[in-house]
Amino acid sequence: MPKSERHIKDRARRASGRAADAVDARLPLAGAARAMLRKAFPDHWSFLLGELALYSFIVLLLTGVYLTLFFQPSMTESVYLGSYTPLRGLRTSEAYASTLRISFDVRGGLLIRQIHHWAALLFVASIGVHMLRVFFTGAFRRPREVNWTVGVTMFLLALLEGFAGYSLPDDLLSGTGLRTAQGIMLSIPVVGTYVSFFVFGGEYPGEDIVSRLYPVHILLVPGLLLALISLHLLLVVHLKHTQWAGPGRTGRNVVGKPLFPQYAAKSAGLFFIVFGVLALLGAVAQINPIWDYGPYRTDQVSTGSQPDWYVGFLEGALRLMPGVETRLWGHTLMWNPLVPGVLLPGALFLVLYAYPFFERWITGGSGERHLCDRPRDRPVRTGLGVAALTAYAVLLLAGAQDVIAYVFDVPVHGLTWAFRIALFVLPPAAFVVTDRLCLALQARDRELLEDGEETGGVRQSLEGGYHPEHAPLPEEKRYVLLARELPRPLALPAPRRAPARVRLARRLRSRLSHWYYRDQVRPGLTAEQEREAEELLAGPRRPGDQRAGSGFWKTKP
């Protein structure tokens, strides 16, 4: 290499070094970048559920940008003259005609459109399953209550985003869904008609709903989701990741692989897997064939109309609720669809938002929790989750009652009553069975912790009896069984002079705590083992904490 060229490269290297030092002196990013790149992430498959949601959202953004280049968000009618012969000469809206054009005339349009739809389903599903993982493992507890509320808000926005995108093509199926939504709006007392006029721009169906849903679908909700995802990831980094109990893992550390290069390589591989699976589904699995449904007309309803699965429980609730109405002060209250369409989803999300604070209220203590619970160690919480999933499954099946009745040749009326009874019987039964199973698994864990594992050998005692032989538990399994929280119910408050309302709140809190934590199979631990378990579970000390430990092995005042 000539000296002049080498000299120029040396000067460029020194100049870039000085520039980097100058930037770092004013914006100290190098240290933060090094710390971030070495940040540990636990290595467990259940922690990848959130990444599935992130990567499906990225696929949604990429495919959505492509689709916006060709979609016309207008309900202006014209005669369809496209390449799909069965509909040629029919009057359709511009939205429906442009969707057909994307599907049949734009190169790769149908593939991108179907990838977009499959990615939307995966996005909502992965958020839901990720929230279930967080719920059943207690990863919503302090200091992650705010992150839980962020996740619930993202789930709510994902449902809204899916419904808006589902309604844009203006086909007969999506129009039926909009008609249902308008009926729910009208059921709201006093203001229902005003809400419907505002959303649809006049009498249903109006001419503005598609043009109004379009910016909501491509700008407003995606922007909010992008901001909340960024906030969610920032809180995960700041609060550190939860982890499963194991040797070397405590409430004060995180054991895992560094972000770069190990975790980044695995995460990038997951993204390409997600994209590949979605592309395969878009290529071979047909979804939402709007040319089969035809354009929307207010005097028609498609046979066997079913919404996407994530709002299927609302469809089932609407079908199970009897048609009851009440006349009050000159206003008619239509309990169907008010109860299943407004009150039920409102109560659902209110419970989701409030649950972390409710559990903290009936548990007491101010310590942080960074180790994941095993679902068996929280029988009531696990039972409530399984009962909710059972109710969801019943409502989802009820939303397809007409299809089930047609396929199995059973009366729709009898099937409706069967689903109504199941909705009130199966969730409580699922709660009881789950609670008992969790306690049985706890009893099994206690036997393992006290007696060890069976070796398969049998020994005979001096009296002639036969007894199975046991070996001490491996250290890893013993660690997992030992590092678990077993809260005791809050003690009843002492009778003191206090307002009646305060005494009632304290008594209610104690009663709820006893119902929540009374059924526990506690292992017979020595005092040393109790101290060891409490040390493993304790989070870092924070200003204002009464103690670093949890106190879960002792009775709370």
mmCIF file of C-alpha atoms in Angstrom, residues 195-513:
data_model
loop_
_atom_site.group_PDB
_atom_site.id
_atom_site.type_symbol
_atom_site.label_atom_id
_atom_site.label_comp_id
_atom_site.label_asym_id
_atom_site.label_seq_id
_atom_site.Cartn_x
_atom_site.Cartn_y
_atom_site.Cartn_z
ATOM 1 C CA VAL A 195 -72.890 7.894 18.773
ATOM 2 C CA SER A 196 -74.191 6.022 15.721
ATOM 3 C CA PHE A 197 -74.742 9.260 13.765
ATOM 4 C CA PHE A 198 -71.263 10.480 14.669
ATOM 5 C CA VAL A 199 -69.511 7.249 13.657
ATOM 6 C CA PHE A 200 -71.419 6.608 10.424
ATOM 7 C CA GLY A 201 -71.907 10.247 9.429
ATOM 8 C CA GLY A 202 -75.690 9.987 9.331
ATOM 9 C CA GLU A 203 -78.244 7.211 8.913
ATOM 10 C CA TYR A 204 -76.745 3.752 8.643
ATOM 11 C CA PRO A 205 -74.798 2.826 6.569
ATOM 12 C CA GLY A 206 -74.008 6.345 5.378
ATOM 13 C CA GLU A 207 -71.148 7.061 3.003
ATOM 14 C CA ASP A 208 -68.323 7.912 5.410
ATOM 15 C CA ILE A 209 -67.634 4.859 7.568
ATOM 16 C CA VAL A 210 -64.877 3.386 5.362
ATOM 17 C CA SER A 211 -63.146 6.744 4.867
ATOM 18 C CA ARG A 212 -63.295 7.276 8.651
ATOM 19 C CA LEU A 213 -62.052 3.823 9.579
ATOM 20 C CA TYR A 214 -59.176 4.101 7.110
ATOM 21 C CA PRO A 215 -57.057 6.737 8.969
ATOM 22 C CA VAL A 216 -57.895 5.023 12.245
ATOM 23 C CA HIS A 217 -56.579 1.753 10.828
ATOM 24 C CA ILE A 218 -53.427 3.014 9.103
ATOM 25 C CA LEU A 219 -52.416 5.990 11.273
ATOM 26 C CA LEU A 220 -54.077 6.476 14.662
ATOM 27 C CA VAL A 221 -54.103 2.977 16.147
ATOM 28 C CA PRO A 222 -50.754 1.858 14.624
ATOM 29 C CA GLY A 223 -49.159 5.028 15.974
ATOM 30 C CA LEU A 224 -50.533 4.364 19.444
ATOM 31 C CA LEU A 225 -49.440 0.726 19.262
ATOM 32 C CA LEU A 226 -45.940 1.745 18.176
ATOM 33 C CA ALA A 227 -45.676 4.174 21.090
ATOM 34 C CA LEU A 228 -46.964 1.603 23.594
ATOM 35 C CA ILE A 229 -44.653 -1.127 22.266
ATOM 36 C CA SER A 230 -41.700 1.239 22.681
ATOM 37 C CA LEU A 231 -42.823 2.081 26.229
ATOM 38 C CA HIS A 232 -43.358 -1.606 26.999
ATOM 39 C CA LEU A 233 -39.857 -2.547 25.844
ATOM 40 C CA LEU A 234 -38.351 0.397 27.713
ATOM 41 C CA LEU A 235 -40.029 -0.726 30.934
ATOM 42 C CA VAL A 236 -38.861 -4.322 30.387
ATOM 43 C CA VAL A 237 -35.272 -3.079 30.075
ATOM 44 C CA HIS A 238 -35.563 -0.719 33.028
ATOM 45 C CA LEU A 239 -37.359 -3.080 35.417
ATOM 46 C CA LYS A 240 -35.363 -6.153 34.285
ATOM 47 C CA HIS A 241 -36.877 -9.379 33.075
ATOM 48 C CA THR A 242 -38.669 -11.913 35.240
ATOM 49 C CA GLN A 243 -37.213 -15.420 35.278
ATOM 50 C CA TRP A 244 -38.042 -18.937 36.373
ATOM 51 C CA ALA A 245 -36.534 -20.210 39.594
ATOM 52 C CA GLY A 246 -33.340 -22.210 39.204
ATOM 53 C CA PRO A 247 -29.844 -22.566 40.634
ATOM 54 C CA GLY A 248 -28.194 -19.166 40.792
ATOM 55 C CA ARG A 249 -31.414 -17.291 40.015
ATOM 56 C CA THR A 250 -32.792 -15.059 42.732
ATOM 57 C CA GLY A 251 -34.965 -12.002 43.043
ATOM 58 C CA ARG A 252 -31.869 -9.795 42.806
ATOM 59 C CA ASN A 253 -30.297 -10.965 39.542
ATOM 60 C CA VAL A 254 -31.084 -12.067 35.999
ATOM 61 C CA VAL A 255 -29.404 -15.151 34.557
ATOM 62 C CA GLY A 256 -29.445 -15.490 30.785
ATOM 63 C CA LYS A 257 -27.714 -14.755 27.516
ATOM 64 C CA PRO A 258 -26.435 -11.281 26.635
ATOM 65 C CA LEU A 259 -28.413 -9.253 24.138
ATOM 66 C CA PHE A 260 -25.532 -9.238 21.673
ATOM 67 C CA PRO A 261 -24.644 -11.472 19.999
ATOM 68 C CA GLN A 262 -26.411 -14.568 21.393
ATOM 69 C CA TYR A 263 -29.890 -13.279 22.108
ATOM 70 C CA ALA A 264 -29.941 -10.962 19.080
ATOM 71 C CA ALA A 265 -29.066 -13.878 16.786
ATOM 72 C CA LYS A 266 -31.815 -16.059 18.261
ATOM 73 C CA SER A 267 -34.340 -13.225 18.069
ATOM 74 C CA ALA A 268 -33.450 -12.485 14.444
ATOM 75 C CA GLY A 269 -33.919 -16.157 13.633
ATOM 76 C CA LEU A 270 -37.354 -16.050 15.250
ATOM 77 C CA PHE A 271 -38.306 -13.055 13.079
ATOM 78 C CA PHE A 272 -37.426 -14.903 9.870
ATOM 79 C CA ILE A 273 -39.332 -17.971 11.082
ATOM 80 C CA VAL A 274 -42.404 -15.838 11.784
ATOM 81 C CA PHE A 275 -42.149 -14.131 8.411
ATOM 82 C CA GLY A 276 -41.651 -17.464 6.631
ATOM 83 C CA VAL A 277 -44.631 -19.116 8.325
ATOM 84 C CA LEU A 278 -46.862 -16.127 7.561
ATOM 85 C CA ALA A 279 -45.701 -16.111 3.940
ATOM 86 C CA LEU A 280 -46.443 -19.838 3.677
ATOM 87 C CA LEU A 281 -49.920 -19.347 5.136
ATOM 88 C CA GLY A 282 -50.552 -16.433 2.784
ATOM 89 C CA ALA A 283 -49.550 -18.591 -0.171
ATOM 90 C CA VAL A 284 -51.443 -21.817 0.582
ATOM 91 C CA ALA A 285 -54.205 -21.021 3.124
ATOM 92 C CA GLN A 286 -57.046 -18.896 1.763
ATOM 93 C CA ILE A 287 -58.500 -16.344 4.158
ATOM 94 C CA ASN A 288 -61.276 -13.756 3.823
ATOM 95 C CA PRO A 289 -62.268 -14.445 0.189
ATOM 96 C CA ILE A 290 -64.422 -11.344 -0.268
ATOM 97 C CA TRP A 291 -65.273 -12.292 -3.883
ATOM 98 C CA ASP A 292 -67.292 -15.190 -2.480
ATOM 99 C CA TYR A 293 -69.240 -12.906 -0.127
ATOM 100 C CA GLY A 294 -69.999 -10.162 -2.627
ATOM 101 C CA PRO A 295 -70.411 -6.422 -1.989
ATOM 102 C CA TYR A 296 -72.340 -5.266 1.058
ATOM 103 C CA ARG A 297 -76.044 -4.554 0.782
ATOM 104 C CA THR A 298 -78.164 -3.501 3.748
ATOM 105 C CA ASP A 299 -80.978 -5.901 2.829
ATOM 106 C CA GLN A 300 -78.744 -8.997 2.798
ATOM 107 C CA VAL A 301 -76.843 -11.033 5.399
ATOM 108 C CA SER A 302 -74.312 -13.690 4.467
ATOM 109 C CA THR A 303 -75.175 -17.194 5.645
ATOM 110 C CA GLY A 304 -73.080 -18.450 8.550
ATOM 111 C CA SER A 305 -71.528 -15.037 9.224
ATOM 112 C CA GLN A 306 -68.675 -15.407 11.704
ATOM 113 C CA PRO A 307 -66.273 -12.687 12.849
ATOM 114 C CA ASP A 308 -62.597 -13.295 13.453
ATOM 115 C CA TRP A 309 -61.927 -15.398 16.533
ATOM 116 C CA TYR A 310 -60.814 -12.540 18.787
ATOM 117 C CA VAL A 311 -64.305 -10.977 18.783
ATOM 118 C CA GLY A 312 -66.107 -14.305 18.479
ATOM 119 C CA PHE A 313 -66.908 -14.302 22.201
ATOM 120 C CA LEU A 314 -68.934 -11.086 21.730
ATOM 121 C CA GLU A 315 -70.880 -12.741 18.918
ATOM 122 C CA GLY A 316 -71.613 -15.688 21.202
ATOM 123 C CA ALA A 317 -72.722 -13.413 24.040
ATOM 124 C CA LEU A 318 -75.082 -11.565 21.687
ATOM 125 C CA ARG A 319 -76.645 -14.852 20.592
ATOM 126 C CA LEU A 320 -77.076 -16.211 24.127
ATOM 127 C CA MET A 321 -78.539 -13.083 25.701
ATOM 128 C CA PRO A 322 -82.364 -13.171 25.641
ATOM 129 C CA GLY A 323 -84.116 -10.334 23.849
ATOM 130 C CA VAL A 324 -85.260 -8.370 26.897
ATOM 131 C CA GLU A 325 -86.101 -4.677 26.980
ATOM 132 C CA THR A 326 -87.217 -2.229 29.666
ATOM 133 C CA ARG A 327 -89.158 1.015 29.256
ATOM 134 C CA LEU A 328 -88.034 3.762 31.672
ATOM 135 C CA TRP A 329 -88.888 7.484 31.604
ATOM 136 C CA GLY A 330 -89.659 7.460 27.930
ATOM 137 C CA HIS A 331 -86.510 5.508 26.988
ATOM 138 C CA THR A 332 -86.261 1.873 25.944
ATOM 139 C CA LEU A 333 -83.338 -0.112 27.325
ATOM 140 C CA MET A 334 -82.411 -2.993 25.016
ATOM 141 C CA TRP A 335 -80.544 -5.371 27.331
ATOM 142 C CA ASN A 336 -79.474 -7.293 24.276
ATOM 143 C CA PRO A 337 -77.105 -5.970 22.878
ATOM 144 C CA LEU A 338 -76.352 -3.582 25.791
ATOM 145 C CA VAL A 339 -75.231 -6.275 28.251
ATOM 146 C CA PRO A 340 -73.166 -8.523 25.911
ATOM 147 C CA GLY A 341 -71.942 -5.736 23.625
ATOM 148 C CA VAL A 342 -71.142 -2.930 26.078
ATOM 149 C CA LEU A 343 -71.233 -4.056 29.707
ATOM 150 C CA LEU A 344 -69.490 -7.429 29.216
ATOM 151 C CA PRO A 345 -66.359 -6.142 27.386
ATOM 152 C CA GLY A 346 -66.286 -3.117 29.701
ATOM 153 C CA ALA A 347 -66.297 -5.377 32.765
ATOM 154 C CA LEU A 348 -63.689 -7.658 31.184
ATOM 155 C CA PHE A 349 -61.153 -4.896 30.625
ATOM 156 C CA LEU A 350 -61.935 -3.271 33.981
ATOM 157 C CA VAL A 351 -61.035 -6.557 35.693
ATOM 158 C CA LEU A 352 -57.868 -6.899 33.598
ATOM 159 C CA TYR A 353 -56.710 -3.386 34.494
ATOM 160 C CA ALA A 354 -57.520 -3.756 38.192
ATOM 161 C CA TYR A 355 -56.318 -7.290 38.901
ATOM 162 C CA PRO A 356 -52.637 -6.589 39.778
ATOM 163 C CA PHE A 357 -53.710 -3.964 42.301
ATOM 164 C CA PHE A 358 -56.428 -6.243 43.699
ATOM 165 C CA GLU A 359 -53.985 -9.104 44.284
ATOM 166 C CA ARG A 360 -51.460 -6.783 45.898
ATOM 167 C CA TRP A 361 -54.217 -5.393 48.157
ATOM 168 C CA ILE A 362 -55.277 -8.801 49.491
ATOM 169 C CA THR A 363 -51.671 -10.060 49.732
ATOM 170 C CA GLY A 364 -50.027 -7.194 51.611
ATOM 171 C CA GLY A 365 -46.319 -6.508 51.748
ATOM 172 C CA SER A 366 -44.285 -4.031 49.761
ATOM 173 C CA GLY A 367 -41.514 -6.216 48.356
ATOM 174 C CA GLU A 368 -40.770 -6.699 44.672
ATOM 175 C CA ARG A 369 -41.274 -10.010 42.910
ATOM 176 C CA HIS A 370 -38.880 -11.002 40.123
ATOM 177 C CA LEU A 371 -39.212 -14.807 40.073
ATOM 178 C CA CYS A 372 -42.091 -16.359 38.162
ATOM 179 C CA ASP A 373 -44.730 -18.320 40.039
ATOM 180 C CA ARG A 374 -45.565 -21.815 39.002
ATOM 181 C CA PRO A 375 -49.338 -21.851 38.368
ATOM 182 C CA ARG A 376 -49.818 -24.683 40.860
ATOM 183 C CA ASP A 377 -48.528 -22.454 43.675
ATOM 184 C CA ARG A 378 -51.409 -19.999 43.112
ATOM 185 C CA PRO A 379 -54.498 -22.255 43.021
ATOM 186 C CA VAL A 380 -57.101 -19.474 43.141
ATOM 187 C CA ARG A 381 -55.388 -17.282 40.548
ATOM 188 C CA THR A 382 -54.913 -20.271 38.235
ATOM 189 C CA GLY A 383 -58.498 -21.370 38.806
ATOM 190 C CA LEU A 384 -59.813 -17.915 37.944
ATOM 191 C CA GLY A 385 -57.769 -17.876 34.746
ATOM 192 C CA VAL A 386 -58.964 -21.324 33.671
ATOM 193 C CA ALA A 387 -62.573 -20.390 34.485
ATOM 194 C CA ALA A 388 -62.277 -17.265 32.317
ATOM 195 C CA LEU A 389 -60.827 -19.306 29.452
ATOM 196 C CA THR A 390 -63.658 -21.813 29.812
ATOM 197 C CA ALA A 391 -66.255 -19.035 29.618
ATOM 198 C CA TYR A 392 -64.480 -17.657 26.544
ATOM 199 C CA ALA A 393 -64.540 -21.093 24.882
ATOM 200 C CA VAL A 394 -68.289 -21.472 25.554
ATOM 201 C CA LEU A 395 -69.036 -18.017 24.113
ATOM 202 C CA LEU A 396 -66.807 -18.668 21.097
ATOM 203 C CA LEU A 397 -68.672 -21.889 20.308
ATOM 204 C CA ALA A 398 -72.000 -20.151 20.907
ATOM 205 C CA GLY A 399 -71.030 -17.608 18.257
ATOM 206 C CA ALA A 400 -71.139 -20.473 15.734
ATOM 207 C CA GLN A 401 -74.382 -22.030 16.976
ATOM 208 C CA ASP A 402 -76.034 -21.872 13.546
ATOM 209 C CA VAL A 403 -73.093 -23.586 11.866
ATOM 210 C CA ILE A 404 -72.926 -26.253 14.600
ATOM 211 C CA ALA A 405 -76.673 -26.844 14.346
ATOM 212 C CA TYR A 406 -76.415 -27.233 10.561
ATOM 213 C CA VAL A 407 -73.415 -29.570 10.623
ATOM 214 C CA PHE A 408 -74.697 -31.839 13.401
ATOM 215 C CA ASP A 409 -78.390 -31.505 12.507
ATOM 216 C CA VAL A 410 -79.538 -30.369 15.967
ATOM 217 C CA PRO A 411 -82.185 -27.719 16.805
ATOM 218 C CA VAL A 412 -80.787 -24.212 17.207
ATOM 219 C CA HIS A 413 -83.139 -23.484 20.122
ATOM 220 C CA GLY A 414 -81.938 -26.477 22.139
ATOM 221 C CA LEU A 415 -78.329 -25.700 21.316
ATOM 222 C CA THR A 416 -78.796 -22.123 22.545
ATOM 223 C CA TRP A 417 -80.121 -23.320 25.898
ATOM 224 C CA ALA A 418 -77.306 -25.846 26.183
ATOM 225 C CA PHE A 419 -74.760 -23.054 25.739
ATOM 226 C CA ARG A 420 -76.606 -20.834 28.241
ATOM 227 C CA ILE A 421 -76.481 -23.555 30.883
ATOM 228 C CA ALA A 422 -72.842 -24.333 30.059
ATOM 229 C CA LEU A 423 -71.904 -20.656 30.510
ATOM 230 C CA PHE A 424 -73.081 -20.737 34.135
ATOM 231 C CA VAL A 425 -71.992 -24.297 34.981
ATOM 232 C CA LEU A 426 -68.686 -24.981 33.256
ATOM 233 C CA PRO A 427 -66.581 -21.982 34.475
ATOM 234 C CA PRO A 428 -67.268 -22.648 38.201
ATOM 235 C CA ALA A 429 -66.646 -26.353 37.625
ATOM 236 C CA ALA A 430 -63.370 -25.540 35.858
ATOM 237 C CA PHE A 431 -62.366 -23.332 38.798
ATOM 238 C CA VAL A 432 -63.009 -26.083 41.357
ATOM 239 C CA VAL A 433 -61.231 -28.782 39.324
ATOM 240 C CA THR A 434 -58.227 -26.531 38.663
ATOM 241 C CA ASP A 435 -57.991 -25.543 42.329
ATOM 242 C CA ARG A 436 -58.024 -29.198 43.415
ATOM 243 C CA LEU A 437 -55.447 -30.175 40.792
ATOM 244 C CA CYS A 438 -53.116 -27.389 41.927
ATOM 245 C CA LEU A 439 -53.402 -28.533 45.553
ATOM 246 C CA ALA A 440 -52.732 -32.134 44.508
ATOM 247 C CA LEU A 441 -49.601 -31.025 42.653
ATOM 248 C CA GLN A 442 -48.528 -29.034 45.714
ATOM 249 C CA ALA A 443 -48.955 -32.163 47.861
ATOM 250 C CA ARG A 444 -46.789 -34.061 45.394
ATOM 251 C CA ASP A 445 -44.126 -31.352 45.602
ATOM 252 C CA ARG A 446 -44.170 -31.581 49.389
ATOM 253 C CA GLU A 447 -43.600 -35.336 49.240
ATOM 254 C CA LEU A 448 -40.668 -34.839 46.876
ATOM 255 C CA LEU A 449 -39.159 -32.139 49.067
ATOM 256 C CA GLU A 450 -39.499 -34.161 52.274
ATOM 257 C CA ASP A 451 -38.908 -37.733 51.049
ATOM 258 C CA GLY A 452 -37.031 -37.345 47.763
ATOM 259 C CA GLU A 453 -37.601 -39.136 44.471
ATOM 260 C CA GLU A 454 -38.488 -42.806 44.218
ATOM 261 C CA THR A 455 -35.612 -44.829 42.834
ATOM 262 C CA GLY A 456 -37.700 -47.809 41.735
ATOM 263 C CA GLY A 457 -36.134 -50.036 44.355
ATOM 264 C CA VAL A 458 -38.027 -51.654 47.223
ATOM 265 C CA ARG A 459 -36.679 -52.651 50.612
ATOM 266 C CA GLN A 460 -38.165 -54.939 53.222
ATOM 267 C CA SER A 461 -38.376 -53.857 56.856
ATOM 268 C CA LEU A 462 -37.739 -56.045 59.850
ATOM 269 C CA GLU A 463 -41.483 -56.403 60.306
ATOM 270 C CA GLY A 464 -41.818 -57.828 56.801
ATOM 271 C CA GLY A 465 -43.320 -54.757 55.130
ATOM 272 C CA TYR A 466 -42.132 -53.393 51.778
ATOM 273 C CA HIS A 467 -41.293 -49.748 51.286
ATOM 274 C CA PRO A 468 -40.109 -47.858 48.192
ATOM 275 C CA GLU A 469 -36.636 -46.439 48.302
ATOM 276 C CA HIS A 470 -36.039 -42.707 47.872
ATOM 277 C CA ALA A 471 -33.050 -40.687 46.781
ATOM 278 C CA PRO A 472 -32.401 -37.034 47.584
ATOM 279 C CA LEU A 473 -33.729 -34.587 45.005
ATOM 280 C CA PRO A 474 -31.272 -33.153 42.494
ATOM 281 C CA GLU A 475 -30.162 -29.684 43.516
ATOM 282 C CA GLU A 476 -31.892 -28.004 40.587
ATOM 283 C CA LYS A 477 -35.290 -29.552 41.325
ATOM 284 C CA ARG A 478 -34.922 -28.920 45.064
ATOM 285 C CA TYR A 479 -34.120 -25.290 44.323
ATOM 286 C CA VAL A 480 -37.296 -24.881 42.260
ATOM 287 C CA LEU A 481 -39.494 -26.465 44.937
ATOM 288 C CA LEU A 482 -37.911 -24.339 47.635
ATOM 289 C CA ALA A 483 -37.989 -20.990 45.815
ATOM 290 C CA ARG A 484 -41.740 -20.458 45.821
ATOM 291 C CA GLU A 485 -43.975 -18.002 47.582
ATOM 292 C CA LEU A 486 -46.664 -19.316 49.895
ATOM 293 C CA PRO A 487 -48.472 -16.255 51.244
ATOM 294 C CA ARG A 488 -50.527 -16.583 54.404
ATOM 295 C CA PRO A 489 -53.921 -14.902 54.625
ATOM 296 C CA LEU A 490 -53.998 -11.495 56.243
ATOM 297 C CA ALA A 491 -55.022 -11.621 59.880
ATOM 298 C CA LEU A 492 -58.361 -10.208 60.931
ATOM 299 C CA PRO A 493 -58.014 -6.548 61.983
ATOM 300 C CA ALA A 494 -58.014 -5.825 65.692
ATOM 301 C CA PRO A 495 -61.151 -4.069 66.958
ATOM 302 C CA ARG A 496 -60.138 -0.423 67.105
ATOM 303 C CA ARG A 497 -61.984 2.827 66.991
ATOM 304 C CA ALA A 498 -62.378 3.589 63.316
ATOM 305 C CA PRO A 499 -65.169 4.724 61.023
ATOM 306 C CA ALA A 500 -67.578 1.972 60.051
ATOM 307 C CA ARG A 501 -66.576 2.258 56.400
ATOM 308 C CA VAL A 502 -62.886 1.703 57.271
ATOM 309 C CA ARG A 503 -63.710 -1.311 59.457
ATOM 310 C CA LEU A 504 -65.811 -2.788 56.672
ATOM 311 C CA ALA A 505 -63.001 -2.334 54.105
ATOM 312 C CA ARG A 506 -60.472 -3.991 56.431
ATOM 313 C CA ARG A 507 -62.767 -6.909 57.119
ATOM 314 C CA LEU A 508 -63.519 -7.337 53.408
ATOM 315 C CA ARG A 509 -59.797 -7.321 52.638
ATOM 316 C CA SER A 510 -59.155 -9.974 55.285
ATOM 317 C CA ARG A 511 -62.019 -12.175 54.090
ATOM 318 C CA LEU A 512 -60.848 -11.988 50.479
ATOM 319 C CA SER A 513 -57.296 -12.789 51.558
#
